[in-house]
Amino acid sequence: MSIAQNCVTKALLKAGITIGGKNPWDITVSDNRFYKWVFWKGSLGLGEAYMEGFWECAQLDQFFEKVLKGGMPLMAVLNPTAIKLIVQSKIMDLAPRSKAFVVGKEHYDLGNRLFEAMLDTSMSYSCAYWKDATTLEKAQENKLDLICRKLNLRPGQRILDIGCGWGGFAFHAARQYRVKVVGLTVSKEQAAYAQNKCKYLPVEILLQDYREEHGAYDNIVSVGMFEHVGPENYRTYMKMVQRNLLPNGLFLLHTIGASESFFHAQDPWIQKYIFPVGEVPTRKQITRSTKGFFNTRDWHEFGTYYDLTLMSWYYNFIHLWKDIEEEYGPRRDGKFYRMWKYYLLACAGSFRAKNNELWQIVLSHPNKHQDYQPVR
């Protein structure tokens, strides 16, 4: 047994995973390159080896839950690829203005057919709110309405939606609460879809970087976009929001959150194959970025709901794959299906292991809205 095979096998056993075992979270290895790839490249090698078909697992979500709970991430931290990424995240701006449209082109512009197959009809690509809901459709409707109620939307208000996606929030808020919405996105596909979706409503969709916005808004919302901003730009982002928010307005930030750690950085595989720009923020990073700009009125955590959301997306994706296979099957040298499956189930396992959280944070200008009542 090679050094790489011995180390990887022991690390997996520590997490409760047996190579060749019978549990649904155990794995089978069909190509011994798996061991070298994981040993030398950590989580990047693990994902690439899966895309190549070097290993298989009946329940990838359970595999990742055990890996993340069992201490195996330490092995990923100590490999050269991960160390390089960690150092970069500490000293470099991974989401500069010059790369503002990269994540739009590389991820969100994969094509609306993929996301239509995976998401609900509102095309909400962020954590749903499963309280009193049994379907993805209802859970996403709950989330959109929860945001509107937290902002206390009133007819005629002007709302800025930073990272508006396919227009789900803009459509819901304009139709149900009779507000005017300006939505910003860096994805051409999203912009075209949202513009068509909202064409009969008081909604304006702009293909524009958030740093370019100058306006006056009663409330501002950002759902699932802050993860692409990057730590070096958090203060710039908050300054932009403060500049555009009227004195009595509220800002709602909906974002994935990461555990506090020196080794915190974007996962190398996720960064290379899924989201090329940005990093999931920590609680401390958000608190520091808002200091002097905003007061926190509410901090709502419901990360357990992201596990349910991701599993719903996964089941939609695999059940409707046959409808989109002709378009997406050839991508990544025929590895797109395995890549996307790995992405969704790895993220589900991460939330189940509480390696990530989901936050909705309500902020206001200092000394405003002292009587704010949290909404659930």
PDB file of N, CA and C in Angstrom, residues 67-156:
ATOM      1  N   VAL A  67     -17.591  13.207   6.306  1.00  0.00           N
ATOM      2  CA  VAL A  67     -16.258  13.756   6.088  1.00  0.00           C
ATOM      3  C   VAL A  67     -16.077  15.060   6.869  1.00  0.00           C
ATOM      4  N   LEU A  68     -17.076  15.939   6.785  1.00  0.00           N
ATOM      5  CA  LEU A  68     -16.955  17.246   7.419  1.00  0.00           C
ATOM      6  C   LEU A  68     -17.099  17.177   8.936  1.00  0.00           C
ATOM      7  N   LYS A  69     -17.859  16.221   9.420  1.00  0.00           N
ATOM      8  CA  LYS A  69     -17.975  16.038  10.864  1.00  0.00           C
ATOM      9  C   LYS A  69     -16.790  15.271  11.443  1.00  0.00           C
ATOM     10  N   GLY A  70     -16.114  14.473  10.599  1.00  0.00           N
ATOM     11  CA  GLY A  70     -15.099  13.557  11.094  1.00  0.00           C
ATOM     12  C   GLY A  70     -13.682  14.054  11.084  1.00  0.00           C
ATOM     13  N   GLY A  71     -13.460  15.299  10.711  1.00  0.00           N
ATOM     14  CA  GLY A  71     -12.113  15.847  10.783  1.00  0.00           C
ATOM     15  C   GLY A  71     -11.273  15.690   9.539  1.00  0.00           C
ATOM     16  N   MET A  72     -11.806  15.100   8.477  1.00  0.00           N
ATOM     17  CA  MET A  72     -11.011  14.929   7.260  1.00  0.00           C
ATOM     18  C   MET A  72     -10.599  16.246   6.604  1.00  0.00           C
ATOM     19  N   PRO A  73     -11.326  17.368   6.812  1.00  0.00           N
ATOM     20  CA  PRO A  73     -10.888  18.619   6.177  1.00  0.00           C
ATOM     21  C   PRO A  73      -9.455  19.003   6.510  1.00  0.00           C
ATOM     22  N   LEU A  74      -8.907  18.547   7.661  1.00  0.00           N
ATOM     23  CA  LEU A  74      -7.541  18.872   8.011  1.00  0.00           C
ATOM     24  C   LEU A  74      -6.577  18.415   6.927  1.00  0.00           C
ATOM     25  N   MET A  75      -6.872  17.255   6.338  1.00  0.00           N
ATOM     26  CA  MET A  75      -6.011  16.742   5.280  1.00  0.00           C
ATOM     27  C   MET A  75      -6.024  17.693   4.083  1.00  0.00           C
ATOM     28  N   ALA A  76      -7.184  18.251   3.793  1.00  0.00           N
ATOM     29  CA  ALA A  76      -7.294  19.188   2.677  1.00  0.00           C
ATOM     30  C   ALA A  76      -6.543  20.475   2.970  1.00  0.00           C
ATOM     31  N   VAL A  77      -6.545  20.882   4.246  1.00  0.00           N
ATOM     32  CA  VAL A  77      -5.854  22.106   4.628  1.00  0.00           C
ATOM     33  C   VAL A  77      -4.348  21.967   4.431  1.00  0.00           C
ATOM     34  N   LEU A  78      -3.824  20.759   4.653  1.00  0.00           N
ATOM     35  CA  LEU A  78      -2.387  20.572   4.642  1.00  0.00           C
ATOM     36  C   LEU A  78      -1.804  20.241   3.276  1.00  0.00           C
ATOM     37  N   ASN A  79      -2.620  20.235   2.219  1.00  0.00           N
ATOM     38  CA  ASN A  79      -2.060  19.944   0.900  1.00  0.00           C
ATOM     39  C   ASN A  79      -1.694  21.250   0.184  1.00  0.00           C
ATOM     40  N   PRO A  80      -0.747  21.212  -0.745  1.00  0.00           N
ATOM     41  CA  PRO A  80      -0.238  22.440  -1.380  1.00  0.00           C
ATOM     42  C   PRO A  80      -1.307  23.275  -2.077  1.00  0.00           C
ATOM     43  N   THR A  81      -2.273  22.620  -2.721  1.00  0.00           N
ATOM     44  CA  THR A  81      -3.308  23.369  -3.445  1.00  0.00           C
ATOM     45  C   THR A  81      -4.133  24.214  -2.497  1.00  0.00           C
ATOM     46  N   ALA A  82      -4.554  23.621  -1.375  1.00  0.00           N
ATOM     47  CA  ALA A  82      -5.379  24.352  -0.417  1.00  0.00           C
ATOM     48  C   ALA A  82      -4.583  25.461   0.260  1.00  0.00           C
ATOM     49  N   ILE A  83      -3.327  25.204   0.590  1.00  0.00           N
ATOM     50  CA  ILE A  83      -2.484  26.218   1.223  1.00  0.00           C
ATOM     51  C   ILE A  83      -2.361  27.437   0.306  1.00  0.00           C
ATOM     52  N   LYS A  84      -2.153  27.203  -0.986  1.00  0.00           N
ATOM     53  CA  LYS A  84      -2.048  28.303  -1.944  1.00  0.00           C
ATOM     54  C   LYS A  84      -3.318  29.134  -1.961  1.00  0.00           C
ATOM     55  N   LEU A  85      -4.480  28.477  -1.939  1.00  0.00           N
ATOM     56  CA  LEU A  85      -5.751  29.192  -1.981  1.00  0.00           C
ATOM     57  C   LEU A  85      -5.968  29.999  -0.707  1.00  0.00           C
ATOM     58  N   ILE A  86      -5.595  29.417   0.437  1.00  0.00           N
ATOM     59  CA  ILE A  86      -5.744  30.119   1.711  1.00  0.00           C
ATOM     60  C   ILE A  86      -4.894  31.387   1.721  1.00  0.00           C
ATOM     61  N   VAL A  87      -3.652  31.276   1.276  1.00  0.00           N
ATOM     62  CA  VAL A  87      -2.762  32.436   1.232  1.00  0.00           C
ATOM     63  C   VAL A  87      -3.335  33.503   0.297  1.00  0.00           C
ATOM     64  N   GLN A  88      -3.837  33.085  -0.859  1.00  0.00           N
ATOM     65  CA  GLN A  88      -4.429  34.034  -1.799  1.00  0.00           C
ATOM     66  C   GLN A  88      -5.601  34.769  -1.180  1.00  0.00           C
ATOM     67  N   SER A  89      -6.433  34.035  -0.434  1.00  0.00           N
ATOM     68  CA  SER A  89      -7.620  34.645   0.168  1.00  0.00           C
ATOM     69  C   SER A  89      -7.253  35.675   1.228  1.00  0.00           C
ATOM     70  N   LYS A  90      -6.034  35.548   1.805  1.00  0.00           N
ATOM     71  CA  LYS A  90      -5.610  36.481   2.839  1.00  0.00           C
ATOM     72  C   LYS A  90      -4.964  37.742   2.266  1.00  0.00           C
ATOM     73  N   ILE A  91      -4.359  37.649   1.071  1.00  0.00           N
ATOM     74  CA  ILE A  91      -3.568  38.772   0.570  1.00  0.00           C
ATOM     75  C   ILE A  91      -4.055  39.334  -0.757  1.00  0.00           C
ATOM     76  N   MET A  92      -5.002  38.657  -1.414  1.00  0.00           N
ATOM     77  CA  MET A  92      -5.429  39.092  -2.737  1.00  0.00           C
ATOM     78  C   MET A  92      -6.912  39.413  -2.772  1.00  0.00           C
ATOM     79  N   ASP A  93      -7.286  40.299  -3.689  1.00  0.00           N
ATOM     80  CA  ASP A  93      -8.686  40.578  -3.972  1.00  0.00           C
ATOM     81  C   ASP A  93      -9.142  39.586  -5.036  1.00  0.00           C
ATOM     82  N   LEU A  94      -9.958  38.592  -4.621  1.00  0.00           N
ATOM     83  CA  LEU A  94     -10.389  37.555  -5.558  1.00  0.00           C
ATOM     84  C   LEU A  94     -11.621  37.957  -6.361  1.00  0.00           C
ATOM     85  N   ALA A  95     -12.186  39.125  -6.050  1.00  0.00           N
ATOM     86  CA  ALA A  95     -13.374  39.584  -6.785  1.00  0.00           C
ATOM     87  C   ALA A  95     -13.260  41.060  -7.134  1.00  0.00           C
ATOM     88  N   PRO A  96     -12.205  41.452  -7.877  1.00  0.00           N
ATOM     89  CA  PRO A  96     -12.039  42.851  -8.240  1.00  0.00           C
ATOM     90  C   PRO A  96     -13.076  43.289  -9.264  1.00  0.00           C
ATOM     91  N   ARG A  97     -13.169  44.587  -9.442  1.00  0.00           N
ATOM     92  CA  ARG A  97     -14.123  45.132 -10.409  1.00  0.00           C
ATOM     93  C   ARG A  97     -13.908  44.543 -11.804  1.00  0.00           C
ATOM     94  N   SER A  98     -12.641  44.282 -12.156  1.00  0.00           N
ATOM     95  CA  SER A  98     -12.339  43.750 -13.481  1.00  0.00           C
ATOM     96  C   SER A  98     -12.910  42.354 -13.703  1.00  0.00           C
ATOM     97  N   LYS A  99     -13.229  41.650 -12.607  1.00  0.00           N
ATOM     98  CA  LYS A  99     -13.783  40.305 -12.714  1.00  0.00           C
ATOM     99  C   LYS A  99     -15.259  40.256 -12.329  1.00  0.00           C
ATOM    100  N   ALA A 100     -15.906  41.410 -12.294  1.00  0.00           N
ATOM    101  CA  ALA A 100     -17.282  41.489 -11.820  1.00  0.00           C
ATOM    102  C   ALA A 100     -18.233  40.582 -12.584  1.00  0.00           C
ATOM    103  N   PHE A 101     -17.990  40.394 -13.885  1.00  0.00           N
ATOM    104  CA  PHE A 101     -18.918  39.635 -14.705  1.00  0.00           C
ATOM    105  C   PHE A 101     -18.474  38.184 -14.922  1.00  0.00           C
ATOM    106  N   VAL A 102     -17.368  37.783 -14.291  1.00  0.00           N
ATOM    107  CA  VAL A 102     -16.851  36.436 -14.492  1.00  0.00           C
ATOM    108  C   VAL A 102     -17.817  35.376 -13.966  1.00  0.00           C
ATOM    109  N   VAL A 103     -18.320  35.553 -12.746  1.00  0.00           N
ATOM    110  CA  VAL A 103     -19.214  34.549 -12.172  1.00  0.00           C
ATOM    111  C   VAL A 103     -20.514  34.469 -12.970  1.00  0.00           C
ATOM    112  N   GLY A 104     -20.957  35.594 -13.526  1.00  0.00           N
ATOM    113  CA  GLY A 104     -22.141  35.578 -14.373  1.00  0.00           C
ATOM    114  C   GLY A 104     -21.922  34.728 -15.610  1.00  0.00           C
ATOM    115  N   LYS A 105     -20.789  34.956 -16.268  1.00  0.00           N
ATOM    116  CA  LYS A 105     -20.473  34.226 -17.496  1.00  0.00           C
ATOM    117  C   LYS A 105     -20.229  32.745 -17.237  1.00  0.00           C
ATOM    118  N   GLU A 106     -19.455  32.428 -16.186  1.00  0.00           N
ATOM    119  CA  GLU A 106     -19.031  31.058 -15.936  1.00  0.00           C
ATOM    120  C   GLU A 106     -20.099  30.194 -15.274  1.00  0.00           C
ATOM    121  N   HIS A 107     -20.971  30.800 -14.480  1.00  0.00           N
ATOM    122  CA  HIS A 107     -21.952  29.990 -13.748  1.00  0.00           C
ATOM    123  C   HIS A 107     -23.395  30.293 -14.165  1.00  0.00           C
ATOM    124  N   TYR A 108     -23.830  31.515 -13.971  1.00  0.00           N
ATOM    125  CA  TYR A 108     -25.240  31.835 -14.199  1.00  0.00           C
ATOM    126  C   TYR A 108     -25.621  31.846 -15.672  1.00  0.00           C
ATOM    127  N   ASP A 109     -24.634  31.989 -16.555  1.00  0.00           N
ATOM    128  CA  ASP A 109     -24.914  31.953 -17.985  1.00  0.00           C
ATOM    129  C   ASP A 109     -24.762  30.552 -18.572  1.00  0.00           C
ATOM    130  N   LEU A 110     -24.756  29.529 -17.714  1.00  0.00           N
ATOM    131  CA  LEU A 110     -24.722  28.153 -18.212  1.00  0.00           C
ATOM    132  C   LEU A 110     -25.950  27.851 -19.072  1.00  0.00           C
ATOM    133  N   GLY A 111     -26.991  28.642 -18.891  1.00  0.00           N
ATOM    134  CA  GLY A 111     -28.205  28.464 -19.688  1.00  0.00           C
ATOM    135  C   GLY A 111     -29.423  28.302 -18.808  1.00  0.00           C
ATOM    136  N   ASN A 112     -30.500  28.982 -19.176  1.00  0.00           N
ATOM    137  CA  ASN A 112     -31.693  28.960 -18.340  1.00  0.00           C
ATOM    138  C   ASN A 112     -32.368  27.595 -18.289  1.00  0.00           C
ATOM    139  N   ARG A 113     -32.143  26.748 -19.281  1.00  0.00           N
ATOM    140  CA  ARG A 113     -32.778  25.422 -19.271  1.00  0.00           C
ATOM    141  C   ARG A 113     -32.319  24.600 -18.078  1.00  0.00           C
ATOM    142  N   LEU A 114     -31.052  24.697 -17.732  1.00  0.00           N
ATOM    143  CA  LEU A 114     -30.530  23.972 -16.576  1.00  0.00           C
ATOM    144  C   LEU A 114     -31.232  24.418 -15.303  1.00  0.00           C
ATOM    145  N   PHE A 115     -31.314  25.714 -15.096  1.00  0.00           N
ATOM    146  CA  PHE A 115     -31.887  26.235 -13.863  1.00  0.00           C
ATOM    147  C   PHE A 115     -33.408  26.096 -13.839  1.00  0.00           C
ATOM    148  N   GLU A 116     -34.045  26.160 -14.988  1.00  0.00           N
ATOM    149  CA  GLU A 116     -35.486  25.914 -15.039  1.00  0.00           C
ATOM    150  C   GLU A 116     -35.801  24.478 -14.640  1.00  0.00           C
ATOM    151  N   ALA A 117     -34.937  23.545 -15.018  1.00  0.00           N
ATOM    152  CA  ALA A 117     -35.141  22.137 -14.656  1.00  0.00           C
ATOM    153  C   ALA A 117     -34.932  21.915 -13.161  1.00  0.00           C
ATOM    154  N   MET A 118     -34.018  22.642 -12.571  1.00  0.00           N
ATOM    155  CA  MET A 118     -33.612  22.403 -11.190  1.00  0.00           C
ATOM    156  C   MET A 118     -34.418  23.191 -10.167  1.00  0.00           C
ATOM    157  N   LEU A 119     -34.755  24.421 -10.467  1.00  0.00           N
ATOM    158  CA  LEU A 119     -35.363  25.320  -9.491  1.00  0.00           C
ATOM    159  C   LEU A 119     -36.885  25.271  -9.547  1.00  0.00           C
ATOM    160  N   ASP A 120     -37.526  26.045  -8.668  1.00  0.00           N
ATOM    161  CA  ASP A 120     -38.984  26.178  -8.686  1.00  0.00           C
ATOM    162  C   ASP A 120     -39.371  27.204  -9.744  1.00  0.00           C
ATOM    163  N   THR A 121     -40.654  27.466  -9.897  1.00  0.00           N
ATOM    164  CA  THR A 121     -41.098  28.358 -10.968  1.00  0.00           C
ATOM    165  C   THR A 121     -40.692  29.812 -10.747  1.00  0.00           C
ATOM    166  N   SER A 122     -40.391  30.195  -9.507  1.00  0.00           N
ATOM    167  CA  SER A 122     -39.929  31.565  -9.263  1.00  0.00           C
ATOM    168  C   SER A 122     -38.460  31.730  -9.641  1.00  0.00           C
ATOM    169  N   MET A 123     -37.771  30.604  -9.925  1.00  0.00           N
ATOM    170  CA  MET A 123     -36.343  30.586 -10.265  1.00  0.00           C
ATOM    171  C   MET A 123     -35.500  31.150  -9.126  1.00  0.00           C
ATOM    172  N   SER A 124     -35.879  30.815  -7.906  1.00  0.00           N
ATOM    173  CA  SER A 124     -35.124  31.255  -6.736  1.00  0.00           C
ATOM    174  C   SER A 124     -33.937  30.323  -6.524  1.00  0.00           C
ATOM    175  N   TYR A 125     -32.728  30.874  -6.611  1.00  0.00           N
ATOM    176  CA  TYR A 125     -31.501  30.083  -6.494  1.00  0.00           C
ATOM    177  C   TYR A 125     -30.812  30.416  -5.166  1.00  0.00           C
ATOM    178  N   SER A 126     -31.562  30.276  -4.089  1.00  0.00           N
ATOM    179  CA  SER A 126     -31.055  30.531  -2.743  1.00  0.00           C
ATOM    180  C   SER A 126     -31.928  29.738  -1.779  1.00  0.00           C
ATOM    181  N   CYS A 127     -31.511  29.708  -0.521  1.00  0.00           N
ATOM    182  CA  CYS A 127     -32.179  28.860   0.467  1.00  0.00           C
ATOM    183  C   CYS A 127     -33.658  29.201   0.617  1.00  0.00           C
ATOM    184  N   ALA A 128     -34.501  28.187   0.560  1.00  0.00           N
ATOM    185  CA  ALA A 128     -35.937  28.360   0.767  1.00  0.00           C
ATOM    186  C   ALA A 128     -36.256  28.382   2.259  1.00  0.00           C
ATOM    187  N   TYR A 129     -37.455  28.832   2.594  1.00  0.00           N
ATOM    188  CA  TYR A 129     -37.902  28.908   3.990  1.00  0.00           C
ATOM    189  C   TYR A 129     -38.997  27.869   4.185  1.00  0.00           C
ATOM    190  N   TRP A 130     -38.625  26.731   4.791  1.00  0.00           N
ATOM    191  CA  TRP A 130     -39.485  25.557   4.827  1.00  0.00           C
ATOM    192  C   TRP A 130     -40.486  25.539   5.981  1.00  0.00           C
ATOM    193  N   LYS A 131     -40.527  26.583   6.771  1.00  0.00           N
ATOM    194  CA  LYS A 131     -41.528  26.639   7.834  1.00  0.00           C
ATOM    195  C   LYS A 131     -42.927  26.612   7.220  1.00  0.00           C
ATOM    196  N   ASP A 132     -43.746  25.653   7.648  1.00  0.00           N
ATOM    197  CA  ASP A 132     -45.129  25.488   7.147  1.00  0.00           C
ATOM    198  C   ASP A 132     -45.164  25.200   5.646  1.00  0.00           C
ATOM    199  N   ALA A 133     -44.117  24.571   5.116  1.00  0.00           N
ATOM    200  CA  ALA A 133     -44.085  24.233   3.693  1.00  0.00           C
ATOM    201  C   ALA A 133     -43.663  22.782   3.504  1.00  0.00           C
ATOM    202  N   THR A 134     -44.242  22.125   2.518  1.00  0.00           N
ATOM    203  CA  THR A 134     -43.886  20.736   2.203  1.00  0.00           C
ATOM    204  C   THR A 134     -43.362  20.592   0.779  1.00  0.00           C
ATOM    205  N   THR A 135     -43.396  21.654   0.003  1.00  0.00           N
ATOM    206  CA  THR A 135     -42.889  21.629  -1.376  1.00  0.00           C
ATOM    207  C   THR A 135     -41.887  22.763  -1.572  1.00  0.00           C
ATOM    208  N   LEU A 136     -40.986  22.590  -2.526  1.00  0.00           N
ATOM    209  CA  LEU A 136     -40.008  23.628  -2.833  1.00  0.00           C
ATOM    210  C   LEU A 136     -40.705  24.907  -3.282  1.00  0.00           C
ATOM    211  N   GLU A 137     -41.739  24.764  -4.074  1.00  0.00           N
ATOM    212  CA  GLU A 137     -42.476  25.915  -4.584  1.00  0.00           C
ATOM    213  C   GLU A 137     -43.000  26.785  -3.436  1.00  0.00           C
ATOM    214  N   LYS A 138     -43.655  26.128  -2.464  1.00  0.00           N
ATOM    215  CA  LYS A 138     -44.214  26.863  -1.330  1.00  0.00           C
ATOM    216  C   LYS A 138     -43.114  27.426  -0.440  1.00  0.00           C
ATOM    217  N   ALA A 139     -42.045  26.665  -0.246  1.00  0.00           N
ATOM    218  CA  ALA A 139     -40.946  27.127   0.608  1.00  0.00           C
ATOM    219  C   ALA A 139     -40.257  28.358   0.031  1.00  0.00           C
ATOM    220  N   GLN A 140     -40.114  28.411  -1.290  1.00  0.00           N
ATOM    221  CA  GLN A 140     -39.507  29.590  -1.907  1.00  0.00           C
ATOM    222  C   GLN A 140     -40.461  30.782  -1.867  1.00  0.00           C
ATOM    223  N   GLU A 141     -41.737  30.535  -2.044  1.00  0.00           N
ATOM    224  CA  GLU A 141     -42.716  31.613  -1.901  1.00  0.00           C
ATOM    225  C   GLU A 141     -42.670  32.174  -0.482  1.00  0.00           C
ATOM    226  N   ASN A 142     -42.554  31.271   0.500  1.00  0.00           N
ATOM    227  CA  ASN A 142     -42.437  31.699   1.899  1.00  0.00           C
ATOM    228  C   ASN A 142     -41.223  32.605   2.097  1.00  0.00           C
ATOM    229  N   LYS A 143     -40.085  32.219   1.469  1.00  0.00           N
ATOM    230  CA  LYS A 143     -38.857  32.998   1.619  1.00  0.00           C
ATOM    231  C   LYS A 143     -39.024  34.401   1.039  1.00  0.00           C
ATOM    232  N   LEU A 144     -39.574  34.481  -0.165  1.00  0.00           N
ATOM    233  CA  LEU A 144     -39.764  35.784  -0.803  1.00  0.00           C
ATOM    234  C   LEU A 144     -40.687  36.674   0.019  1.00  0.00           C
ATOM    235  N   ASP A 145     -41.759  36.078   0.547  1.00  0.00           N
ATOM    236  CA  ASP A 145     -42.695  36.870   1.343  1.00  0.00           C
ATOM    237  C   ASP A 145     -42.099  37.251   2.691  1.00  0.00           C
ATOM    238  N   LEU A 146     -41.292  36.368   3.265  1.00  0.00           N
ATOM    239  CA  LEU A 146     -40.626  36.678   4.526  1.00  0.00           C
ATOM    240  C   LEU A 146     -39.747  37.912   4.375  1.00  0.00           C
ATOM    241  N   ILE A 147     -39.020  37.989   3.267  1.00  0.00           N
ATOM    242  CA  ILE A 147     -38.166  39.144   3.015  1.00  0.00           C
ATOM    243  C   ILE A 147     -39.005  40.420   2.916  1.00  0.00           C
ATOM    244  N   CYS A 148     -40.106  40.352   2.195  1.00  0.00           N
ATOM    245  CA  CYS A 148     -40.977  41.519   2.036  1.00  0.00           C
ATOM    246  C   CYS A 148     -41.528  41.983   3.383  1.00  0.00           C
ATOM    247  N   ARG A 149     -41.906  41.029   4.223  1.00  0.00           N
ATOM    248  CA  ARG A 149     -42.451  41.378   5.541  1.00  0.00           C
ATOM    249  C   ARG A 149     -41.376  41.917   6.474  1.00  0.00           C
ATOM    250  N   LYS A 150     -40.170  41.381   6.377  1.00  0.00           N
ATOM    251  CA  LYS A 150     -39.078  41.901   7.202  1.00  0.00           C
ATOM    252  C   LYS A 150     -38.731  43.344   6.837  1.00  0.00           C
ATOM    253  N   LEU A 151     -38.878  43.684   5.562  1.00  0.00           N
ATOM    254  CA  LEU A 151     -38.610  45.043   5.096  1.00  0.00           C
ATOM    255  C   LEU A 151     -39.812  45.963   5.264  1.00  0.00           C
ATOM    256  N   ASN A 152     -40.942  45.385   5.657  1.00  0.00           N
ATOM    257  CA  ASN A 152     -42.175  46.160   5.846  1.00  0.00           C
ATOM    258  C   ASN A 152     -42.498  46.970   4.589  1.00  0.00           C
ATOM    259  N   LEU A 153     -42.523  46.282   3.451  1.00  0.00           N
ATOM    260  CA  LEU A 153     -42.761  46.951   2.176  1.00  0.00           C
ATOM    261  C   LEU A 153     -44.140  47.595   2.128  1.00  0.00           C
ATOM    262  N   ARG A 154     -44.191  48.772   1.520  1.00  0.00           N
ATOM    263  CA  ARG A 154     -45.453  49.501   1.375  1.00  0.00           C
ATOM    264  C   ARG A 154     -45.589  49.987  -0.067  1.00  0.00           C
ATOM    265  N   PRO A 155     -46.811  50.070  -0.576  1.00  0.00           N
ATOM    266  CA  PRO A 155     -47.029  50.480  -1.967  1.00  0.00           C
ATOM    267  C   PRO A 155     -46.314  51.782  -2.311  1.00  0.00           C
ATOM    268  N   GLY A 156     -45.700  51.782  -3.492  1.00  0.00           N
ATOM    269  CA  GLY A 156     -45.043  52.980  -3.980  1.00  0.00           C
ATOM    270  C   GLY A 156     -43.576  53.099  -3.607  1.00  0.00           C
TER     271      GLY A 156
END
